[in-house]
Amino acid sequence: MQQEFRFSTAGRIISGLSAADALSEIVEARSAKRILVLSDPNVARTDLVDALLRRIRDLNVETTVFTGIIPEPPAHHIDELQTHFRGESYELIVAIGGGSVLDVAKLLAVLINAPFQVSDIVGTEKVPGPGIPLVAIPTTAGTGSEVTPNAIVTLTDEHLKVGIVSSHLLPSEVILDPALTVKMPPLVTASTGVDAFIHSLESVTSNKANPVCNAVGYHSMKLIFPALPIAYDKPDDLNARHDMLLGSMLGGMALTAAGTTAVHALSYPLGGTFGIPHGVANAMLLVPVMEYNVGTLREDFAEIAVAIGICSRELSTKERSDRFIEALKKFVRDVNIPTDLTQYGVTENDIEDLTIAASKVTRLLDNNRRRLDISDIRAMYENAFRTQ
Ligand SMILES: NC(=O)c1ccc[n+]([C@@H]2O[C@H](COP(=O)([O-])OP(=O)(O)OC[C@H]3O[C@@H](n4cnc5c(N)ncnc54)[C@H](O)[C@@H]3O)[C@@H](O)[C@H]2O)c1
Ligand SMILES: [Fe+2]
């Protein structure tokens, strides 16, 4: 019997080597005269924002450009931006950046003119209605945020990252242009790329996996697994960058259809308490969680190993799944993601608090096919220390 599921995604996706040129066509088609352009300081420093603005320069539109978005955004930042932009009658928002910028833009689109704050919409489907149309232009590959109904914010006081999930957060248009991702620093290429792979891996092995998730999730892993090392070693390789953008977009669709599992659940407290970037925290937990999951997911891992081209079907299920775990270790190691938790101020004394915090992320833990109790979670954090 197939799982019941619902699936919706961004309104339109424009992808290709010069996809950014489509921005002017979108603005014209929407007859938008007042546009809010959002980005963050590091992205703005690369000239990406200026280059996109040049594409709409001749359209007689009024643009407000704000490039002060804080990465891994705290909830109070969203409140401040809501107050700052309140009452403005923007007809379109254009977001240029990684998941942090896209998430803030998705939230502002529904919050700018709303009588409620971000704290009122934490959880699932709490946003009462649609916001301002949004063009999402990712510069990392990535979170897949451009096609997900999710936004993630940090509750600073509670040291916790929380998700806001609503179909009203889905962008109206998405532009996937690989040239926008070539200036990512190597660690950002590496960590966001591993995050994208994890989105697909967790979704296809989730309790909620379904035909849509499997179709996009498997294809996403096939694209990302060979493309990430190339994008990391040769940052200007536009084919690898394009495969990464497509893979991360498909990963976003996969997680929308099915949901991520234990890696994401355990990484939330590492981000919320210690500010470890989302992709780095996930990469640190990938192997410990999958070594635990192999007990239940051996068949799945054997299937994925063949799909991503690391072995043939002639090997036994055990051989293939063992190779898959070894390949995951190499995948993370080859792109030099730091594995040393102490580098981010985490000590073994923190394991208990991390364990308790992670055990509360039941929205994602419930998706994990192999059930976890508190001692399993503790053991995975301990393993994350051991594999440094
Ligand atoms: N909404 C979702 O579905 C979803 C899914 C996963 C993660 N997230 C959230 O997304 C955020 C992380 O997003 P991210 O991993 O894309 O990283 P990010 O947006 O935080 O960017 C990381 C760093 O790279 C810089 N950067 C981004 N693109 C660049 C480019 N092309 N050139 C130079 N510098 C660039 C940024 O300025 C920033 O300093 C977290 O808050 C995470 O919780 C959201
Ligand atoms: Fe993620």
XYZ file of C-alpha atoms and ligand atoms in Angstrom:
433
model
C 0.000 0.000 0.000
C 1.464 3.384 -1.014
C 1.931 6.142 1.564
C -0.511 9.018 1.370
C 1.302 12.233 0.586
C 0.880 15.802 -0.552
C 3.410 17.674 -2.597
C 3.706 21.233 -3.790
C 6.709 23.188 -4.920
C 7.771 26.575 -6.238
C 5.591 28.080 -8.976
C 8.125 28.019 -11.815
C 11.762 26.946 -12.115
C 14.079 28.500 -14.687
C 17.382 26.657 -14.921
C 20.370 26.926 -17.219
C 23.711 28.484 -17.970
C 22.308 32.015 -18.412
C 19.155 31.590 -16.366
C 19.817 34.829 -14.448
C 18.929 36.752 -17.618
C 15.319 35.696 -17.026
C 15.019 38.086 -14.088
C 14.032 40.982 -16.344
C 11.410 38.835 -18.077
C 9.921 37.875 -14.688
C 9.788 41.469 -13.470
C 8.146 42.602 -16.710
C 5.634 39.757 -16.761
C 4.554 40.628 -13.229
C 4.421 44.361 -13.993
C 6.216 44.893 -10.690
C 7.153 48.539 -10.121
C 8.397 48.387 -6.503
C 10.863 45.621 -5.739
C 12.682 44.647 -2.551
C 16.028 42.965 -3.223
C 17.497 40.986 -0.315
C 20.952 39.507 0.182
C 23.765 39.196 2.730
C 27.103 41.014 3.053
C 29.333 38.203 1.740
C 27.179 37.594 -1.306
C 26.926 41.341 -1.963
C 30.749 41.596 -1.866
C 30.996 39.222 -4.859
C 29.192 41.556 -7.301
C 26.382 39.019 -7.748
C 23.726 41.449 -6.532
C 24.952 44.295 -8.752
C 25.108 41.985 -11.754
C 21.473 40.954 -11.216
C 20.376 44.544 -10.658
C 21.993 45.514 -13.970
C 19.597 43.109 -15.670
C 16.554 45.116 -14.524
C 18.149 48.584 -14.739
C 16.254 49.612 -17.879
C 12.830 48.509 -16.700
C 11.805 51.679 -14.869
C 11.338 49.945 -11.513
C 12.016 51.289 -8.029
C 14.333 48.927 -6.152
C 15.155 48.882 -2.453
C 18.334 46.874 -1.925
C 19.067 45.438 1.528
C 22.201 43.298 1.892
C 22.372 43.030 5.687
C 20.812 39.587 6.255
C 22.557 37.605 9.005
C 23.531 34.017 8.083
C 21.750 31.264 10.073
C 19.155 33.922 10.953
C 17.984 34.401 14.545
C 14.247 35.064 15.087
C 14.891 38.552 16.505
C 16.567 39.504 13.206
C 13.335 38.658 11.367
C 11.363 40.785 13.882
C 13.710 43.738 13.302
C 13.438 43.429 9.517
C 9.651 43.137 9.747
C 9.536 46.405 11.708
C 11.996 48.045 9.314
C 10.025 47.236 6.153
C 6.486 47.374 7.610
C 3.994 49.382 5.573
C 6.054 49.341 2.381
C 4.031 48.300 -0.651
C 6.479 46.067 -2.475
C 5.060 44.106 -5.395
C 7.920 41.620 -5.641
C 10.796 40.384 -3.482
C 13.989 39.125 -5.121
C 16.226 37.034 -2.838
C 19.845 36.423 -3.871
C 21.833 34.194 -1.529
C 22.145 30.889 0.244
C 19.524 29.241 2.433
C 19.873 31.982 5.051
C 18.847 34.756 2.655
C 16.155 32.655 0.984
C 14.614 31.667 4.327
C 14.532 35.273 5.569
C 13.005 36.431 2.275
C 10.343 33.717 2.409
C 9.411 34.820 5.922
C 9.454 38.549 5.149
C 7.226 37.967 2.121
C 4.451 36.796 4.461
C 5.368 39.037 7.432
C 5.941 42.537 6.010
C 2.272 43.480 6.027
C 1.040 40.961 8.589
C -0.375 41.595 12.082
C 1.626 38.627 13.452
C 5.317 37.895 14.109
C 7.594 35.022 13.247
C 7.082 33.460 16.728
C 3.353 33.132 15.882
C 4.004 30.986 12.804
C 6.605 28.504 14.129
C 5.370 24.985 13.365
C 3.362 23.562 10.507
C 0.819 25.487 8.382
C 0.393 28.404 10.788
C 0.737 31.089 8.083
C -2.808 32.292 7.366
C -2.412 33.458 3.770
C -0.108 34.221 0.847
C 2.497 36.964 0.966
C 4.310 39.064 -1.622
C 5.484 37.074 -4.688
C 9.095 35.985 -4.303
C 11.844 35.230 -6.820
C 14.362 32.903 -5.152
C 17.863 32.918 -6.647
C 20.170 30.496 -4.781
C 23.911 31.172 -4.640
C 24.709 27.991 -2.708
C 23.894 24.397 -3.674
C 22.528 23.882 -1.076
C 19.576 23.846 1.064
C 17.025 23.528 -1.723
C 15.154 26.256 0.180
C 14.108 27.739 -3.177
C 11.618 24.884 -3.645
C 10.660 24.047 -0.063
C 7.809 25.387 2.080
C 10.270 25.590 5.001
C 12.246 28.318 6.725
C 14.588 27.750 9.669
C 15.322 30.309 12.383
C 17.347 30.225 15.582
C 15.624 30.970 18.878
C 18.665 32.563 20.503
C 17.431 32.430 24.129
C 16.483 28.774 23.861
C 19.610 27.872 21.826
C 17.335 26.093 19.405
C 16.731 26.039 15.673
C 13.089 25.712 14.694
C 11.271 25.176 11.437
C 8.372 27.138 9.972
C 6.544 25.057 7.394
C 3.799 26.517 5.225
C 2.788 26.230 1.594
C 2.511 30.045 1.656
C 6.313 30.193 1.978
C 6.863 28.608 -1.445
C 8.583 31.034 -3.845
C 6.687 32.028 -6.995
C 9.731 31.759 -9.236
C 13.170 30.176 -8.972
C 16.276 30.960 -11.014
C 19.025 28.320 -11.028
C 22.130 29.750 -12.676
C 25.391 27.892 -11.948
C 27.520 31.007 -12.573
C 26.071 32.474 -9.354
C 27.630 29.702 -7.270
C 31.266 29.747 -8.468
C 32.427 32.309 -5.888
C 31.335 30.260 -2.877
C 34.239 29.778 -0.446
C 35.473 26.129 -0.597
C 34.059 25.244 2.837
C 30.632 26.584 1.821
C 30.721 24.586 -1.444
C 31.645 21.490 0.569
C 29.261 21.797 3.498
C 26.208 22.972 1.534
C 26.846 20.238 -1.051
C 26.983 17.514 1.589
C 23.804 18.979 3.147
C 22.053 18.670 -0.228
C 23.095 15.021 -0.555
C 21.837 14.351 2.981
C 18.446 15.884 2.128
C 17.980 13.259 -0.568
C 19.507 10.363 1.365
C 17.364 11.056 4.422
C 14.207 11.604 2.382
C 14.420 8.390 0.352
C 15.057 6.402 3.541
C 12.420 8.260 5.567
C 9.331 6.593 6.997
C 7.412 8.993 4.763
C 9.236 8.130 1.507
C 6.860 8.111 -1.471
C 7.075 7.973 -5.300
C 7.738 11.708 -5.747
C 10.465 11.725 -3.118
C 12.107 8.613 -4.573
C 12.041 9.921 -8.150
C 13.691 13.231 -7.326
C 15.799 12.005 -4.384
C 17.593 9.224 -6.262
C 18.293 11.498 -9.218
C 19.580 14.177 -6.858
C 22.103 11.764 -5.283
C 23.222 10.580 -8.736
C 23.978 14.182 -9.675
C 25.600 15.328 -6.421
C 27.812 12.341 -5.593
C 30.171 12.756 -8.581
C 29.708 16.539 -9.002
C 30.642 17.724 -5.501
C 34.338 16.705 -5.590
C 34.656 18.364 -9.028
C 32.921 21.588 -7.900
C 35.207 21.620 -4.849
C 38.465 21.008 -6.783
C 37.564 23.109 -9.847
C 35.300 25.918 -8.618
C 34.787 27.323 -12.145
C 33.492 24.067 -13.622
C 30.011 25.199 -14.661
C 28.798 21.701 -15.516
C 29.600 20.436 -12.020
C 28.103 23.618 -10.506
C 24.945 23.124 -12.558
C 24.643 19.482 -11.483
C 25.058 20.647 -7.866
C 22.294 23.263 -8.220
C 19.949 20.760 -9.856
C 20.817 18.122 -7.265
C 20.195 20.462 -4.367
C 16.916 21.684 -5.873
C 15.769 18.059 -6.296
C 16.943 17.399 -2.722
C 14.704 20.258 -1.567
C 11.787 18.634 -3.385
C 12.620 15.246 -1.872
C 12.612 16.622 1.660
C 9.388 18.508 0.985
C 7.747 15.279 -0.133
C 9.053 13.073 2.681
C 11.056 14.930 5.340
C 14.576 14.566 6.659
C 15.460 12.250 9.546
C 17.996 11.803 12.349
C 21.002 13.666 10.873
C 18.967 16.856 10.701
C 17.364 16.237 14.098
C 20.744 15.854 15.816
C 22.299 18.748 13.933
C 19.705 21.303 15.090
C 21.169 21.631 18.637
C 24.722 21.889 17.257
C 23.559 24.860 15.188
C 21.293 26.372 17.829
C 23.729 26.160 20.758
C 27.162 26.359 19.157
C 26.431 28.195 15.908
C 27.965 25.421 13.806
C 26.873 26.103 10.198
C 23.999 23.854 9.136
C 25.924 21.944 6.443
C 28.995 21.448 8.651
C 26.923 20.082 11.554
C 25.125 17.685 9.204
C 28.393 16.510 7.640
C 29.791 15.766 11.123
C 26.786 13.588 11.963
C 26.300 11.859 8.610
C 28.517 8.847 9.219
C 27.607 8.202 12.904
C 23.877 8.296 12.070
C 24.153 6.133 8.955
C 26.331 3.579 10.776
C 23.448 3.281 13.239
C 20.808 3.218 10.494
C 22.501 0.465 8.501
C 20.879 -2.033 10.883
C 17.494 -1.241 9.305
C 18.453 0.337 5.990
C 20.893 -2.228 4.567
C 18.706 -2.927 1.496
C 18.236 0.777 0.827
C 21.939 1.554 1.134
C 22.746 -1.353 -1.212
C 20.291 0.088 -3.760
C 21.687 3.623 -3.425
C 25.272 2.338 -3.800
C 24.349 0.960 -7.225
C 22.358 4.076 -8.163
C 25.270 6.432 -7.475
C 27.662 4.179 -9.365
C 30.018 2.925 -6.661
C 29.418 -0.786 -7.192
C 27.545 -3.298 -9.305
C 24.469 -5.261 -8.375
C 26.517 -8.475 -8.448
C 27.857 -7.808 -4.951
C 25.853 -8.980 -1.954
C 23.550 -6.587 -0.104
C 25.981 -6.488 2.809
C 28.985 -5.771 0.582
C 27.134 -2.990 -1.238
C 25.851 -1.335 1.928
C 29.312 -1.569 3.549
C 30.793 0.090 0.470
C 28.158 2.790 0.739
C 29.175 3.652 4.317
C 32.855 3.727 3.270
C 31.923 5.972 0.323
C 30.104 8.378 2.669
C 33.240 8.652 4.839
C 35.356 9.439 1.765
C 32.709 11.848 0.391
C 32.967 14.015 3.540
C 36.754 13.584 3.930
C 37.594 14.518 0.319
C 36.027 17.965 0.644
C 37.842 18.721 3.920
C 34.873 19.484 6.135
C 36.125 20.012 9.709
C 35.145 17.100 11.904
C 36.572 18.479 15.121
C 33.624 19.459 17.317
C 35.959 21.039 19.888
C 36.953 23.575 17.225
C 33.416 24.970 17.623
C 33.586 24.955 21.419
C 31.713 21.648 21.936
C 33.109 19.389 24.665
C 32.121 15.888 25.739
C 30.433 17.507 28.770
C 27.877 18.980 26.355
C 26.707 15.594 25.076
C 23.947 15.268 27.680
C 22.364 18.647 26.846
C 22.705 17.991 23.120
C 21.034 14.604 23.553
C 18.081 16.063 25.439
C 17.662 18.881 22.913
C 17.808 16.480 19.941
C 15.303 14.088 21.539
C 12.738 16.903 21.317
C 13.024 17.205 17.530
C 10.331 14.536 17.166
C 9.059 16.017 13.852
C 12.213 14.596 12.226
C 13.110 11.730 14.577
C 9.727 10.144 13.845
C 10.755 9.939 10.175
C 13.830 7.814 10.971
C 13.079 4.196 9.989
C 15.315 2.741 12.696
C 13.786 3.923 15.944
C 16.025 5.863 18.302
C 15.777 6.201 22.039
C 17.735 8.638 24.140
C 20.683 6.270 24.613
C 20.981 5.811 20.810
C 21.100 9.583 20.326
C 23.753 9.905 23.040
C 25.836 7.158 21.385
C 25.709 8.977 18.032
C 27.034 12.209 19.542
C 29.748 10.146 21.269
C 30.622 8.610 17.903
C 30.780 12.058 16.329
C 33.527 12.836 18.878
C 35.274 9.536 18.247
C 35.383 9.937 14.440
C 37.238 13.262 14.658
N 14.424 26.235 4.077
C 14.962 25.053 3.945
O 14.374 24.163 3.359
C 16.314 24.815 4.532
C 16.928 23.562 4.375
C 18.205 23.391 4.929
C 18.828 24.443 5.602
N 18.186 25.644 5.742
C 18.804 26.795 6.456
O 19.591 27.527 5.509
C 20.659 28.172 6.199
C 21.983 27.789 5.593
O 21.998 28.106 4.246
P 23.269 27.756 3.345
O 23.837 26.475 3.794
O 22.867 27.898 1.936
O 24.341 28.865 3.752
P 24.231 30.449 4.006
O 23.126 31.047 3.216
O 24.205 30.672 5.481
O 25.603 30.920 3.393
C 26.835 30.509 3.999
C 27.897 31.582 3.778
O 28.284 31.597 2.414
C 28.146 32.896 1.861
N 27.756 32.722 0.461
C 26.627 32.169 -0.019
N 26.659 32.107 -1.373
C 27.839 32.634 -1.765
C 28.454 32.847 -3.030
N 27.894 32.448 -4.182
N 29.657 33.451 -3.045
C 30.274 33.820 -1.893
N 29.754 33.630 -0.662
C 28.543 33.043 -0.592
C 27.099 33.567 2.724
O 27.235 34.954 2.703
C 27.405 32.987 4.089
O 28.462 33.696 4.707
C 20.572 27.737 7.658
O 19.925 28.712 8.430
C 19.773 26.450 7.564
O 19.144 26.141 8.781
C 16.961 25.839 5.204
Fe 19.756 20.599 5.551
